[in-house]
């Protein structure tokens, strides 16, 4: 595995059409919204979930590419299993040894980090990759729709409807929203977790393709539209991330309410870059 030797900052732009990109369980699963501005939000946790799902499908939980935080996982059982490895049993510092085993075994731990002190202690890991919340470029209009299922769940419900057998429900969508997320990759933390250049290539693949392998009726049409990568030629970096992000501008170019990506224009200022920084458009 090749060691990661460069700090990287990136801008990830994706959109949703007639779907709910990230429901809020504290608000009846309505799309998340900034209460003051009306801008749509998608949490970093939601995006990490999609990366995990992509890796799980792409690698089929192969050795070194299993996923720690996955559906129906019992985390303490997995942590306890690491302590059964011979390298951990023979180690003086069992916590550190178990931590190393977990990083080698689980892609999401060496990528995003994890707290593994809930059972037999495997310590805590700070992951090299972190996201901000994604925020929509413009305010979003949440639409709620009544839906009907031509069936009921119990005989009692059927009796009440005299055989009508219909169940009413609600579905919330965003007609259209373009979201911008910022991300950071630390070469220093990558060295600590064993996150490699090969792992990074898999991460880029996930950002490009994760919506296509994680479709659901609730999500509508979600698509990755732009991935702009700022690569530094050093571990610590050569320019502040916020100054680099300011070079990416997203603006509406239609007169009416936007309903597709072509209603926006993305411009990237590639002139007079700080020394030691390069830009690559990966989508």
Coordinates of C-alpha atoms in Angstrom, one line a residue:
X1 CA 0.0 0.0 0.0
X2 CA 1.3 3.4 -0.9
X3 CA 1.5 6.0 1.8
X4 CA -0.5 9.2 1.5
X5 CA 1.9 12.1 1.5
X6 CA -0.3 15.1 0.5
X7 CA -3.0 17.1 2.2
X8 CA -6.1 17.3 0.1
X9 CA -9.1 19.6 0.2
X10 CA -12.1 19.1 -2.0
X11 CA -15.5 20.5 -3.0
X12 CA -18.3 18.0 -3.7
X13 CA -21.4 19.1 -5.5
X14 CA -24.5 16.9 -5.9
X15 CA -28.2 17.4 -6.6
X16 CA -31.6 15.9 -5.8
X17 CA -34.7 15.9 -7.9
X18 CA -38.1 15.0 -6.5
X19 CA -36.6 13.2 -3.5
X20 CA -35.6 13.6 0.1
X21 CA -31.8 13.6 0.3
X22 CA -31.6 13.4 4.1
X23 CA -34.8 13.2 6.3
X24 CA -34.8 14.7 9.8
X25 CA -36.3 12.1 12.3
X26 CA -37.0 15.0 14.7
X27 CA -39.2 16.7 12.1
X28 CA -41.3 13.8 10.8
X29 CA -38.5 12.8 8.4
X30 CA -38.9 16.0 6.4
X31 CA -35.8 17.2 4.4
X32 CA -33.4 18.9 6.7
X33 CA -33.5 22.7 6.4
X34 CA -31.6 25.6 7.9
X35 CA -34.4 27.3 9.9
X36 CA -33.1 30.8 9.4
X37 CA -32.2 30.7 5.7
X38 CA -34.4 27.9 4.2
X39 CA -31.3 26.3 2.7
X40 CA -31.4 22.5 2.5
X41 CA -28.9 20.5 4.6
X42 CA -27.4 17.0 4.3
X43 CA -25.4 15.8 7.2
X44 CA -21.8 14.5 7.0
X45 CA -23.1 11.3 8.6
X46 CA -25.5 10.7 5.7
X47 CA -22.7 11.1 3.1
X48 CA -20.4 8.8 5.1
X49 CA -23.1 6.2 5.1
X50 CA -23.3 6.3 1.4
X51 CA -19.5 5.9 1.1
X52 CA -19.7 2.9 3.4
X53 CA -22.5 1.4 1.4
X54 CA -20.6 1.8 -1.9
X55 CA -17.4 0.2 -0.5
X56 CA -19.4 -2.7 1.0
X57 CA -20.9 -3.4 -2.4
X58 CA -17.7 -2.7 -4.4
X59 CA -15.4 -4.8 -2.2
X60 CA -18.0 -7.3 -0.8
X61 CA -16.4 -7.0 2.6
X62 CA -13.1 -8.5 1.3
X63 CA -10.1 -8.7 3.8
X64 CA -9.1 -5.2 4.7
X65 CA -12.3 -3.7 3.3
X66 CA -15.0 -4.7 5.7
X67 CA -17.3 -2.0 7.2
X68 CA -17.4 -1.5 10.9
X69 CA -20.6 0.7 11.0
X70 CA -23.0 -1.4 9.0
X71 CA -26.6 -2.6 9.3
X72 CA -27.2 -4.9 12.2
X73 CA -23.6 -4.9 13.3
X74 CA -22.9 -5.5 17.0
X75 CA -19.9 -3.3 17.5
X76 CA -18.6 -4.7 20.8
X77 CA -18.6 -8.2 19.3
X78 CA -16.3 -6.9 16.5
X79 CA -14.0 -5.1 19.0
X80 CA -13.8 -8.2 21.1
X81 CA -12.9 -10.3 18.1
X82 CA -9.9 -8.1 17.4
X83 CA -8.6 -8.9 20.9
X84 CA -8.6 -12.6 20.0
X85 CA -5.9 -12.1 17.3
X86 CA -2.5 -13.5 18.3
X87 CA -0.8 -10.2 17.6
X88 CA -3.1 -8.6 20.3
X89 CA -2.8 -11.4 22.8
X90 CA 1.0 -11.3 22.7
X91 CA 1.2 -7.5 22.8
X92 CA 2.2 -5.5 25.9
X93 CA -0.2 -2.7 24.9
X94 CA -3.3 -4.6 23.9
X95 CA -5.4 -1.5 23.3
X96 CA -3.0 -0.1 20.7
X97 CA -2.6 -3.6 19.1
X98 CA -6.3 -4.0 18.9
X99 CA -6.6 -0.5 17.4
X100 CA -4.1 -1.5 14.6
X101 CA -6.1 -4.7 13.9
X102 CA -9.3 -2.7 13.6
X103 CA -7.7 -0.1 11.2
X104 CA -6.4 -2.9 9.0
X105 CA -9.6 -4.8 8.9
X106 CA -12.2 -2.0 8.4
X107 CA -12.1 0.5 5.7
X108 CA -14.4 3.0 7.4
X109 CA -12.3 3.1 10.6
X110 CA -9.1 4.0 8.8
X111 CA -11.0 6.5 6.6
X112 CA -13.4 8.2 9.0
X113 CA -12.2 7.0 12.4
X114 CA -14.2 5.4 15.2
X115 CA -14.7 5.2 19.0
X116 CA -13.9 1.6 20.0
X117 CA -13.8 1.9 23.8
X118 CA -17.3 0.6 24.4
X119 CA -16.3 -3.1 24.9
X120 CA -12.8 -4.5 25.3
X121 CA -10.9 -1.3 24.7
X122 CA -9.5 -0.7 21.2
X123 CA -9.1 3.0 21.7
X124 CA -10.2 5.8 19.5
X125 CA -9.3 6.7 16.0
X126 CA -9.4 10.1 14.3
X127 CA -10.0 9.5 10.6
X128 CA -8.1 11.3 7.9
X129 CA -11.3 12.2 5.9
X130 CA -13.9 14.6 7.2
X131 CA -16.9 16.2 5.6
X132 CA -18.8 19.4 6.4
X133 CA -22.6 19.4 6.2
X134 CA -23.7 19.8 2.6
X135 CA -25.8 23.0 2.1
X136 CA -28.0 23.9 -0.9
X137 CA -27.0 26.8 -3.0
X138 CA -30.6 28.3 -2.8
X139 CA -33.4 27.8 -0.4
X140 CA -35.5 24.7 -0.9
X141 CA -39.2 24.2 -1.1
X142 CA -40.3 21.1 0.7
X143 CA -43.3 19.4 -0.8
X144 CA -45.5 16.9 1.0
X145 CA -47.5 14.3 -0.9
X146 CA -50.4 12.0 0.1
X147 CA -49.8 8.4 -1.0
X148 CA -52.0 5.4 -0.9
X149 CA -51.2 1.7 -0.4
X150 CA -53.9 -0.7 -1.7
X151 CA -53.5 -3.0 1.2
X152 CA -53.7 -3.0 5.0
X153 CA -51.5 -4.6 7.6
X154 CA -54.1 -6.5 9.8
X155 CA -57.5 -8.1 9.6
X156 CA -58.8 -5.6 12.1
X157 CA -58.0 -2.7 9.7
X158 CA -59.7 -4.6 6.8
X159 CA -62.9 -5.0 8.9
X160 CA -62.9 -1.3 9.7
X161 CA -62.8 -0.4 6.0
X162 CA -65.4 -3.1 5.0
X163 CA -62.9 -4.6 2.6
X164 CA -61.7 -1.3 1.2
X165 CA -58.2 -2.2 2.3
X166 CA -56.4 1.1 1.8
X167 CA -53.6 2.7 3.9
X168 CA -52.9 6.4 3.6
X169 CA -49.4 7.8 4.0
X170 CA -47.2 10.9 3.4
X171 CA -44.1 11.4 1.4
X172 CA -41.9 14.5 1.5
X173 CA -39.7 15.6 -1.4
X174 CA -37.5 18.5 -2.6
X175 CA -38.5 19.4 -6.2
X176 CA -34.9 20.3 -6.8
X177 CA -31.8 21.2 -4.8
X178 CA -28.1 21.6 -5.6
X179 CA -25.9 20.9 -2.6
X180 CA -22.3 21.8 -1.9
X181 CA -20.1 19.9 0.5
X182 CA -16.5 20.6 1.6
X183 CA -14.1 17.9 2.6
X184 CA -10.6 17.5 4.1
X185 CA -8.0 14.7 3.9
X186 CA -5.2 14.7 6.3
X187 CA -2.0 12.9 5.3
X188 CA -0.8 13.0 8.9
X189 CA -3.9 11.2 10.2
X190 CA -3.8 8.8 7.2
X191 CA -0.3 7.7 8.3
X192 CA -1.7 6.9 11.8
X193 CA -4.6 4.8 10.5
X194 CA -2.9 3.2 7.5
X195 CA -5.1 5.0 5.0
X196 CA -3.3 4.6 1.6
X197 CA -3.3 6.0 -1.9
X198 CA -5.3 2.9 -2.9
X199 CA -7.9 3.6 -0.2
X200 CA -8.1 7.2 -1.6
X201 CA -8.8 5.9 -5.1
X202 CA -11.6 3.9 -3.7
X203 CA -13.0 6.9 -1.9
X204 CA -13.0 9.0 -5.1
X205 CA -14.8 6.1 -6.8
X206 CA -17.4 6.2 -4.0
X207 CA -18.1 9.9 -4.4
X208 CA -18.5 9.5 -8.1
X209 CA -20.8 6.4 -8.0
X210 CA -22.3 6.0 -4.6
X211 CA -25.7 7.5 -5.5
X212 CA -26.0 4.9 -8.3
X213 CA -25.7 1.9 -6.0
X214 CA -27.8 3.3 -3.2
X215 CA -31.1 4.1 -4.9
X216 CA -34.4 4.2 -3.0
X217 CA -37.9 5.5 -3.7
X218 CA -37.5 8.1 -1.0
X219 CA -34.3 9.6 -2.4
X220 CA -35.6 10.5 -5.9
X221 CA -32.9 11.2 -8.4
X222 CA -29.7 12.0 -6.7
X223 CA -26.6 12.6 -8.8
X224 CA -22.9 13.6 -8.3
X225 CA -22.3 16.6 -10.4
X226 CA -18.9 18.0 -9.6
X227 CA -15.8 16.9 -7.6
X228 CA -13.1 19.5 -7.4
X229 CA -9.9 18.5 -5.7
X230 CA -7.2 20.8 -4.3
X231 CA -4.0 18.8 -3.8
X232 CA -1.1 20.2 -1.7
X233 CA 2.5 19.0 -2.3
X234 CA 3.1 18.7 1.4
X235 CA 1.7 16.9 4.4
X236 CA 0.7 20.1 6.2
X237 CA -0.6 21.9 3.1
X238 CA 0.4 25.1 1.3
X239 CA -2.7 27.3 1.6
X240 CA -5.8 27.6 3.9
X241 CA -8.7 25.4 2.8
X242 CA -11.2 28.3 3.0
X243 CA -9.2 30.4 0.5
X244 CA -9.1 27.5 -1.9
X245 CA -12.8 26.8 -1.6
X246 CA -13.6 30.5 -2.4
X247 CA -12.2 29.8 -5.9
X248 CA -15.3 27.7 -6.6
X249 CA -18.4 29.7 -7.3
X250 CA -21.9 28.2 -7.9
X251 CA -24.6 30.5 -9.2
X252 CA -28.1 30.3 -10.6
X253 CA -28.4 31.3 -14.3
X254 CA -32.1 30.6 -14.9
X255 CA -34.9 33.2 -14.2
X256 CA -37.4 30.8 -12.7
X257 CA -37.0 28.3 -9.9
X258 CA -34.2 25.9 -10.7
X259 CA -35.2 22.4 -11.6
X260 CA -32.0 20.9 -13.1
X261 CA -28.2 21.2 -12.9
X262 CA -28.1 23.1 -16.1
X263 CA -29.9 25.9 -14.3
X264 CA -26.6 26.6 -12.5
X265 CA -23.2 27.6 -13.5
X266 CA -20.0 26.4 -11.7
X267 CA -16.9 28.5 -12.2
X268 CA -13.4 27.6 -10.9
X269 CA -10.7 30.3 -10.6
X270 CA -7.5 28.4 -11.6
X271 CA -5.3 31.5 -11.9
X272 CA -2.5 32.4 -9.6
X273 CA -2.8 29.4 -7.4
X274 CA -0.7 29.3 -4.3
X275 CA 2.7 27.6 -4.7
X276 CA 2.5 23.9 -4.2
X277 CA -1.3 23.6 -4.9
X278 CA -2.9 22.0 -7.9
X279 CA -6.5 21.7 -9.0
X280 CA -8.2 18.6 -10.6
X281 CA -11.8 18.3 -11.7
X282 CA -12.6 14.6 -11.1
X283 CA -16.2 15.0 -12.3

